[in-house]
Short mmCIF file of C-alpha atoms and ligand atoms in Angstrom, two decimals:
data_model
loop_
_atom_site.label_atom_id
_atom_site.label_comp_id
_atom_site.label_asym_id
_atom_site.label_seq_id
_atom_site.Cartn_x
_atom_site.Cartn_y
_atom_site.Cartn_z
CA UNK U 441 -17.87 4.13 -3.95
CA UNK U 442 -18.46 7.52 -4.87
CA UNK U 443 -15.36 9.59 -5.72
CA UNK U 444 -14.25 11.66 -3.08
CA UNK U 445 -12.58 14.76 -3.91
CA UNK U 446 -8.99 15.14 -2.66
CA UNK U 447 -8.29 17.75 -0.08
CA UNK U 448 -5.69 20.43 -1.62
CA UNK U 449 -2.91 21.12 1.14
CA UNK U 450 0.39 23.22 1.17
CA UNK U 451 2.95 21.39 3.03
CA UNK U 452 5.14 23.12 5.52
CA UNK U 453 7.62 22.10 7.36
CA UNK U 454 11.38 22.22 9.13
CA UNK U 455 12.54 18.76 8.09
CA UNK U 456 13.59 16.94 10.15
CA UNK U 457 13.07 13.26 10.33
CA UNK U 458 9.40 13.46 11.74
CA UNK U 459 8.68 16.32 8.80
CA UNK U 460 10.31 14.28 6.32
CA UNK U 461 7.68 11.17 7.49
CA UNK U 462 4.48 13.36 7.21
CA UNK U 463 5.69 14.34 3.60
CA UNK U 464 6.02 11.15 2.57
CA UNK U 465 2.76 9.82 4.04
CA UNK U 466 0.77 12.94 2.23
CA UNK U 467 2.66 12.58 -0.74
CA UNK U 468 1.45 8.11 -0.55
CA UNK U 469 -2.12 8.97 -1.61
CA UNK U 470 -4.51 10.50 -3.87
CA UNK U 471 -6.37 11.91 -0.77
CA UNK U 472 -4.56 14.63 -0.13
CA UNK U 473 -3.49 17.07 -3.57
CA UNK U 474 -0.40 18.81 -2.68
CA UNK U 475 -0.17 21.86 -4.52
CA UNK U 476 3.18 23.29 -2.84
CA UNK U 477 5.60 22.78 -0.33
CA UNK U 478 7.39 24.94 1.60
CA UNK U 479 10.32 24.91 4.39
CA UNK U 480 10.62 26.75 7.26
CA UNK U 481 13.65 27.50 10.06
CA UNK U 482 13.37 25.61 13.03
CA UNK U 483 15.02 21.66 13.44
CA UNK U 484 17.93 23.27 11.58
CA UNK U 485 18.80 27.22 9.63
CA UNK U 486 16.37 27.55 6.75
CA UNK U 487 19.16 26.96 4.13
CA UNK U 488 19.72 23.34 5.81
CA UNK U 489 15.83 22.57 6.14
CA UNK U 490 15.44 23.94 2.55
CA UNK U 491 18.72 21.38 1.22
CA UNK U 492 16.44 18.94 3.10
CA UNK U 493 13.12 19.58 1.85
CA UNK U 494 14.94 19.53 -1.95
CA UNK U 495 16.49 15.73 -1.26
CA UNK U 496 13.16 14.06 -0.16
CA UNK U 497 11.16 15.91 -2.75
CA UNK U 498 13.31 13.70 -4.94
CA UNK U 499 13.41 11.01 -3.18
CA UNK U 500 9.27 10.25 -3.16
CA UNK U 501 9.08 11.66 -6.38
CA UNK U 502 7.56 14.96 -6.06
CA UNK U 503 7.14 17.41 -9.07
CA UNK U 504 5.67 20.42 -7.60
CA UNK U 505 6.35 23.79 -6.51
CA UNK U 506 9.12 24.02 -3.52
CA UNK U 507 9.47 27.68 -1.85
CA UNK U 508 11.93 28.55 0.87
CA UNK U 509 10.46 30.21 3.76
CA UNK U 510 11.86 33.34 6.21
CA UNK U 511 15.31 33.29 8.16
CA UNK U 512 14.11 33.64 11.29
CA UNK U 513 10.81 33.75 13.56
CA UNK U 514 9.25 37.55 14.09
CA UNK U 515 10.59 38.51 17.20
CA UNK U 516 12.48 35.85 18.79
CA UNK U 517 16.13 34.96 18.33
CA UNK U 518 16.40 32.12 15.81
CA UNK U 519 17.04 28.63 17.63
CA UNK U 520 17.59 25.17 16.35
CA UNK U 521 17.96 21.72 17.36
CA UNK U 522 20.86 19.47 16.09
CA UNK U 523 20.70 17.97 19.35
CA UNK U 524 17.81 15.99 18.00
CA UNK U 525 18.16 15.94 14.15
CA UNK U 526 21.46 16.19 13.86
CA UNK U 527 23.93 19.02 12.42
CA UNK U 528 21.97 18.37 8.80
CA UNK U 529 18.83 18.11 10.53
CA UNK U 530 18.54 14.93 8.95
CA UNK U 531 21.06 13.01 9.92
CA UNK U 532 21.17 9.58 8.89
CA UNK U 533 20.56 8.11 5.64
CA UNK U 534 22.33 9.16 2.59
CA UNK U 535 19.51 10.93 0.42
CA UNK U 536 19.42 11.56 -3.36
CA UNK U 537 21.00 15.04 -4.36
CA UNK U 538 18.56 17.25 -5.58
CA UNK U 539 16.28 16.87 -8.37
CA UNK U 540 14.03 19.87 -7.70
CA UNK U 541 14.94 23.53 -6.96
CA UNK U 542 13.33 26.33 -5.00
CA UNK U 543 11.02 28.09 -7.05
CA UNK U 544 12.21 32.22 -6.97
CA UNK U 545 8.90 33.40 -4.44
CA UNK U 546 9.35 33.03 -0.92
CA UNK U 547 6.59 30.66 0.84
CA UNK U 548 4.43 33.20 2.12
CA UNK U 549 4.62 34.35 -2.12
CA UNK U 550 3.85 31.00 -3.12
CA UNK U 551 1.24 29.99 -0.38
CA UNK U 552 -1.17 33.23 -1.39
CA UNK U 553 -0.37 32.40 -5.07
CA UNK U 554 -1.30 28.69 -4.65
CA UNK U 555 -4.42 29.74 -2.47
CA UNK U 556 -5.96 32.33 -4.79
CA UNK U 557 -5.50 29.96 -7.69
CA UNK U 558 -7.34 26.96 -6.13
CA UNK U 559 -10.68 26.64 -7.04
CA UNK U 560 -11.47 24.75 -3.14
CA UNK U 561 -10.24 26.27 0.40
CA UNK U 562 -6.91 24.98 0.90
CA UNK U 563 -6.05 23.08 3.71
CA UNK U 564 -2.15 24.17 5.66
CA UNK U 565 -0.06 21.60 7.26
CA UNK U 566 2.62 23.30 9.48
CA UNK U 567 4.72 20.67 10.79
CA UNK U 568 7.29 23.28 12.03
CA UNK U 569 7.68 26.62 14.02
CA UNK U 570 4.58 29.09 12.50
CA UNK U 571 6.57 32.37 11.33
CA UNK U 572 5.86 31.98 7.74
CA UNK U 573 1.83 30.99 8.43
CA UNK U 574 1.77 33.64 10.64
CA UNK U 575 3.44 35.90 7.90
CA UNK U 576 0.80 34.58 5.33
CA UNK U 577 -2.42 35.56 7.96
CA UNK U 578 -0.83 39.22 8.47
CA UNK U 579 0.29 40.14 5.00
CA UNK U 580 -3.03 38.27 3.44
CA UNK U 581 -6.54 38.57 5.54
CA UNK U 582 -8.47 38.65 2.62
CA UNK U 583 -7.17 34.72 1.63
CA UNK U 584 -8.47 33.13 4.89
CA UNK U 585 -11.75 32.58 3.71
CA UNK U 586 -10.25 30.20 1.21
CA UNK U 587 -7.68 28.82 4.09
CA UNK U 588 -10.33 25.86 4.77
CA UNK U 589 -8.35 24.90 8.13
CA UNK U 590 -4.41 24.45 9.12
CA UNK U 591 -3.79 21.16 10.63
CA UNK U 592 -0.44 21.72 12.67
CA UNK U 593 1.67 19.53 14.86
CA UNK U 594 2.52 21.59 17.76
CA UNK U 595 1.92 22.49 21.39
CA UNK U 596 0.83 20.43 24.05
CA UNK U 597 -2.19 20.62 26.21
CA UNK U 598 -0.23 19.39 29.43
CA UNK U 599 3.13 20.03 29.19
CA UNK U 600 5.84 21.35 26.71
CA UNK U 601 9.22 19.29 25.51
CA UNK U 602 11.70 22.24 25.15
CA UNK U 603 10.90 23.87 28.28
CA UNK U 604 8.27 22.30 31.04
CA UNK U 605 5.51 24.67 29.83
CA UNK U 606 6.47 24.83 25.61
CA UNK U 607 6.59 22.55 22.70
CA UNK U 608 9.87 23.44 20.28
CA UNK U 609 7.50 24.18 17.23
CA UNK U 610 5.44 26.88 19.67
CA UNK U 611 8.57 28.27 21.49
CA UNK U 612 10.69 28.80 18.63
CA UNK U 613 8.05 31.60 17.60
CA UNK U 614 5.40 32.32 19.99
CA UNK U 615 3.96 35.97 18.12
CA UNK U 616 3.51 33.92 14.91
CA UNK U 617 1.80 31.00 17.07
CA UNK U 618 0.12 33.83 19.08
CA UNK U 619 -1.06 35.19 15.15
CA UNK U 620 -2.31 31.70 13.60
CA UNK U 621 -4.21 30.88 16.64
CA UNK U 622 -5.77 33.95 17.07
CA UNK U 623 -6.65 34.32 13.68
CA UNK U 624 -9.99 32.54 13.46
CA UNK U 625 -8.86 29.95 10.86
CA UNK U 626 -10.20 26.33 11.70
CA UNK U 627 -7.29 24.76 13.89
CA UNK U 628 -6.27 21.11 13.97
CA UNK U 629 -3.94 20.52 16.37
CA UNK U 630 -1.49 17.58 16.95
CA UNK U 631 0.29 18.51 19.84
CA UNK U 632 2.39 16.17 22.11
CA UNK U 633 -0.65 14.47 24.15
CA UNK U 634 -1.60 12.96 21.00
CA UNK U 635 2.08 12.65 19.09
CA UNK U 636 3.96 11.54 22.33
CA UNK U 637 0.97 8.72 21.62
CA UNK U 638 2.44 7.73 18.12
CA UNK U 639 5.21 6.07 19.24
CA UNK U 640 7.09 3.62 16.48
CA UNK U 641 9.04 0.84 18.01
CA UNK U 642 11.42 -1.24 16.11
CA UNK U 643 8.87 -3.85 14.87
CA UNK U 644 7.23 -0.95 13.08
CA UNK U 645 10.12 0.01 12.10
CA UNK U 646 11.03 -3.30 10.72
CA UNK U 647 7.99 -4.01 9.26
CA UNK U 648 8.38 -0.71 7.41
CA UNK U 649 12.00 -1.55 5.81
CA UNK U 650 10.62 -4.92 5.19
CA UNK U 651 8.40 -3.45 2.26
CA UNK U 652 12.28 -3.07 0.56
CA UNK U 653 11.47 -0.07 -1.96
CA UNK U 654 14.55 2.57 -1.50
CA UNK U 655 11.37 4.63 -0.10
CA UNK U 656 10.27 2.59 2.75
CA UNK U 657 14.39 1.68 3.33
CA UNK U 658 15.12 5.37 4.29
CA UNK U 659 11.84 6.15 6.03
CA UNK U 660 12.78 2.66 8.56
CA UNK U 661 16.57 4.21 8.67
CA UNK U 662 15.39 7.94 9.54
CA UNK U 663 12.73 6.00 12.23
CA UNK U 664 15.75 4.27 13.47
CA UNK U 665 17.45 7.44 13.97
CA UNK U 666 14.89 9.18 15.94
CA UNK U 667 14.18 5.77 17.70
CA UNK U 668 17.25 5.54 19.23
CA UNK U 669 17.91 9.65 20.27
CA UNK U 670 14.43 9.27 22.18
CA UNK U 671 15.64 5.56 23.86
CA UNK U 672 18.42 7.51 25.06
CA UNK U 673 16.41 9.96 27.65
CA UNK U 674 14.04 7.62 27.85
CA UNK U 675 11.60 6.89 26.04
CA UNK U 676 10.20 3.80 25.46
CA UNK U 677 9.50 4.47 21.43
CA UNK U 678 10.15 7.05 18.87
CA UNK U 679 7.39 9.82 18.71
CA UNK U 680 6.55 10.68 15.36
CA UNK U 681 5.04 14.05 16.31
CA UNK U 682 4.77 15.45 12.65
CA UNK U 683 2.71 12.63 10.66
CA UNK U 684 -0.05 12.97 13.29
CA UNK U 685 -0.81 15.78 11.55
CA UNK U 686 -1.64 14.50 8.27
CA UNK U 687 -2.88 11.57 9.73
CA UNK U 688 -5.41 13.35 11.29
CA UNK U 689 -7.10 14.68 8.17
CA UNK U 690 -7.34 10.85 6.24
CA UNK U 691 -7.77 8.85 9.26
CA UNK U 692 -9.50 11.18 12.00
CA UNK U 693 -11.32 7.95 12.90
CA UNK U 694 -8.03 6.63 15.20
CA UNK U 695 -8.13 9.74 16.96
CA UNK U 696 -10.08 11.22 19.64
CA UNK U 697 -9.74 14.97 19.49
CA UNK U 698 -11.99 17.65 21.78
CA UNK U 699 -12.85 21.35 20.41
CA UNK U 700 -10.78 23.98 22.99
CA UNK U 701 -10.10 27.38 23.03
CA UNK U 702 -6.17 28.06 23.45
CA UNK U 703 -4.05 30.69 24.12
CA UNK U 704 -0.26 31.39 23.21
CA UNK U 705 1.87 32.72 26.45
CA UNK U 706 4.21 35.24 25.48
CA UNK U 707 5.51 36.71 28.39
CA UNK U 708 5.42 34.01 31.47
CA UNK U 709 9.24 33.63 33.13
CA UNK U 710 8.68 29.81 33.04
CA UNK U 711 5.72 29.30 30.34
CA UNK U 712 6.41 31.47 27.42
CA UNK U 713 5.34 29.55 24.40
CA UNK U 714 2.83 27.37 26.36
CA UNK U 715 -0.33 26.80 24.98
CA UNK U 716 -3.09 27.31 27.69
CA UNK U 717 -6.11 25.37 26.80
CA UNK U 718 -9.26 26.05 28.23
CA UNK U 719 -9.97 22.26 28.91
CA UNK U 720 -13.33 22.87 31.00
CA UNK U 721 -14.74 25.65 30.02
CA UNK U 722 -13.38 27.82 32.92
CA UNK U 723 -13.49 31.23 30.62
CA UNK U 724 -16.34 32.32 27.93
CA UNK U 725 -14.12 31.82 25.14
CA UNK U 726 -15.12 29.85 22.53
CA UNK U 727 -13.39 26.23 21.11
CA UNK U 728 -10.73 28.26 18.39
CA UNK U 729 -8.58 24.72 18.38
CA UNK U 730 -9.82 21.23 17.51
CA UNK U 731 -7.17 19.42 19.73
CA UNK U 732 -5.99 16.12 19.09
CA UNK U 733 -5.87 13.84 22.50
CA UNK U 734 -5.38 10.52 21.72
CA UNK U 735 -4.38 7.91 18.95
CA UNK U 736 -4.87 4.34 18.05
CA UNK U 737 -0.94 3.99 17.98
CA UNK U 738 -1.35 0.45 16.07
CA UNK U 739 -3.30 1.56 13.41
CA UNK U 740 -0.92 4.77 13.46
CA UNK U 741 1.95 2.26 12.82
CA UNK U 742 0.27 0.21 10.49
CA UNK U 743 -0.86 3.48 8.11
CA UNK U 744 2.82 4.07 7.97
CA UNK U 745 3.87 0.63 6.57
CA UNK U 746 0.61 1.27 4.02
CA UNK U 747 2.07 4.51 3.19
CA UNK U 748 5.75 3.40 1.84
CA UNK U 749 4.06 0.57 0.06
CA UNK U 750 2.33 3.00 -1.88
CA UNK U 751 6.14 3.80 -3.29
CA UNK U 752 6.32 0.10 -5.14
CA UNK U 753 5.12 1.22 -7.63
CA UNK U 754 6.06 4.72 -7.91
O1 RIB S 2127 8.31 19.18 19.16
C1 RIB S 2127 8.29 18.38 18.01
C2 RIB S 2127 8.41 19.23 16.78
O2 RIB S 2127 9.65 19.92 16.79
C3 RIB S 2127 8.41 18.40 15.48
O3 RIB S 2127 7.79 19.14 14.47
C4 RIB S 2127 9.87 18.23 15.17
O4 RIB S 2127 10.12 18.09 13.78
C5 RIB S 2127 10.40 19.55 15.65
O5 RIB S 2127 10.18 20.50 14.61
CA1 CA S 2128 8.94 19.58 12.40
#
């Protein structure tokens, strides 16, 4: 089989047990080259998310760059969501203390520096509120040509899950959603009509601690965690929102996905933070989102359990 080059990508994220997931399923394979990651405010205060981000570095073994990203979105007032993560905003499982410390750059520092030193377009994967990407477009233009696409999770197509109309990654900072997808940079978008799709039930979840490493053991305790929060208003299985979106770029052949052009609302009374997607072609503006719509949730579940196998040997 011919050798297929990995894709670099710059992880980015607010973790957060779903963040936490996606890390560890990028971080599983040789597909994907992770040249940085980086932390942004949103489940919890950037200080907490960055704390985070340091413990399951170490945890899966991770040896490069870590950059802490801005306080607070652009414009809005900073909000969080221990409601769902918990006051850590990764409540659960007792993690490693740190192994690995912030380098001294901010992200948006460290994202330009890792971008301009790759010799292929980078691929982003947000997996949190946008400010720092947005920050990234605005203070760098002249690095999106080598921004190959940003494959976020966030938004939803039909409805939001912090307000009716928005998704919490979206609302937390419309103007930098409003920037990124406005910016012309190739968009991959897992928003909740695929990742309320990925739901992990507790033979998944089972099937995942089964594997025994102290990797898979903390990925089936924080899916445990989230599992039962989103059993308790009703949900039938835990949505793991954020690993869609690296899914989607090794295994875009369990999706179905639909090129859509999409707007950020930023001044609606009820739908601020939506994003309106052109589904039928009712305006003349062109597809600026590749929108994910639907998942093969088994196969979703099953790349998991491949993924913390992957830690045997590590
Ligand atoms: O709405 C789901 C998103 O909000 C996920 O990224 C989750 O981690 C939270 O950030
Ligand atoms: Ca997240």
């Amino acid at each position: 089989m011919e050798n297929i080059k990995p894709i670099p990508v710059i992880l980015e994220g607010d973790p957060g047990h779903d963040d936490a997931i996606a890390w560890v399923l990028a971080n599983s394979t040789d597909r994907l080259k992770i040249l940085g990651v980086c932390t942004s405010a949103g489940n919890q205060t950037i200080e907490k998310t960055t704390y985070n981000a340091q413990r399951i570095l170490t945890l899966i073994g991770y040896k490069g760059p870590l950059a802490k990203g801005r306080t607070r979105p652009l414009i809005e007032e900073p909000m969080n969501a221990p409601s769902v993560h918990g006051e850590s905003g990764l409540d659960g499982p007792v993690l490693p203390e740190p192994e690995i410390e912030p380098v001294e750059e901010d992200s948006v520092v460290l994202m330009a520096r890792l971008i301009e030193e790759s010799e292929e377009p980078v691929t982003l994967v947000p997996t949190g509120p946008l400010t720092n990407i947005a920050a990234l477009l605005t203070e760098r233009p002249d690095l999106k040509p080598k921004i190959a696409r940003i494959s976020l999770m966030g938004g939803g197509l039909a409805s939001g899950n912090w307000t009716p109309a928005a998704e919490f990654n979206i609302l937390v900072d419309p103007e930098a959603a409003d920037v990124v997808f406005r910016s012309g940079v190739p968009i991959l978008m897992a928003g909740l009509d695929v990742t309320e799709k990925a739901l992990i039930f507790p033979e998944d979840f089972e099937r995942i601690r089964a594997v025994g490493n102290p990797v898979a053991k903390v990925v089936a305790e924080w899916l445990e965690f989230f599992y039962h929060f989103h059993r308790d208003i009703g949900y039938t299985g835990a949505p793991v929102h954020d690993p869609c979106a690296v899914a989607a770029l090794l295994h875009p052949e369990i999706m179905t996905m639909k090129d859509v052009h999409v707007d950020i609302e930023l001044t609606g009374k009820y739908c601020r933070g939506m994003t309106v997607a052109d589904m039928y072609g009712s305006t003349d503006k062109k597809p600026n989102v590749r929108a994910i719509l639907n998942i093969d949730r088994k196969a979703f579940a099953d790349l998991l359990v491949e993924a913390v196998k992957a830690y045997d040997e590590k």
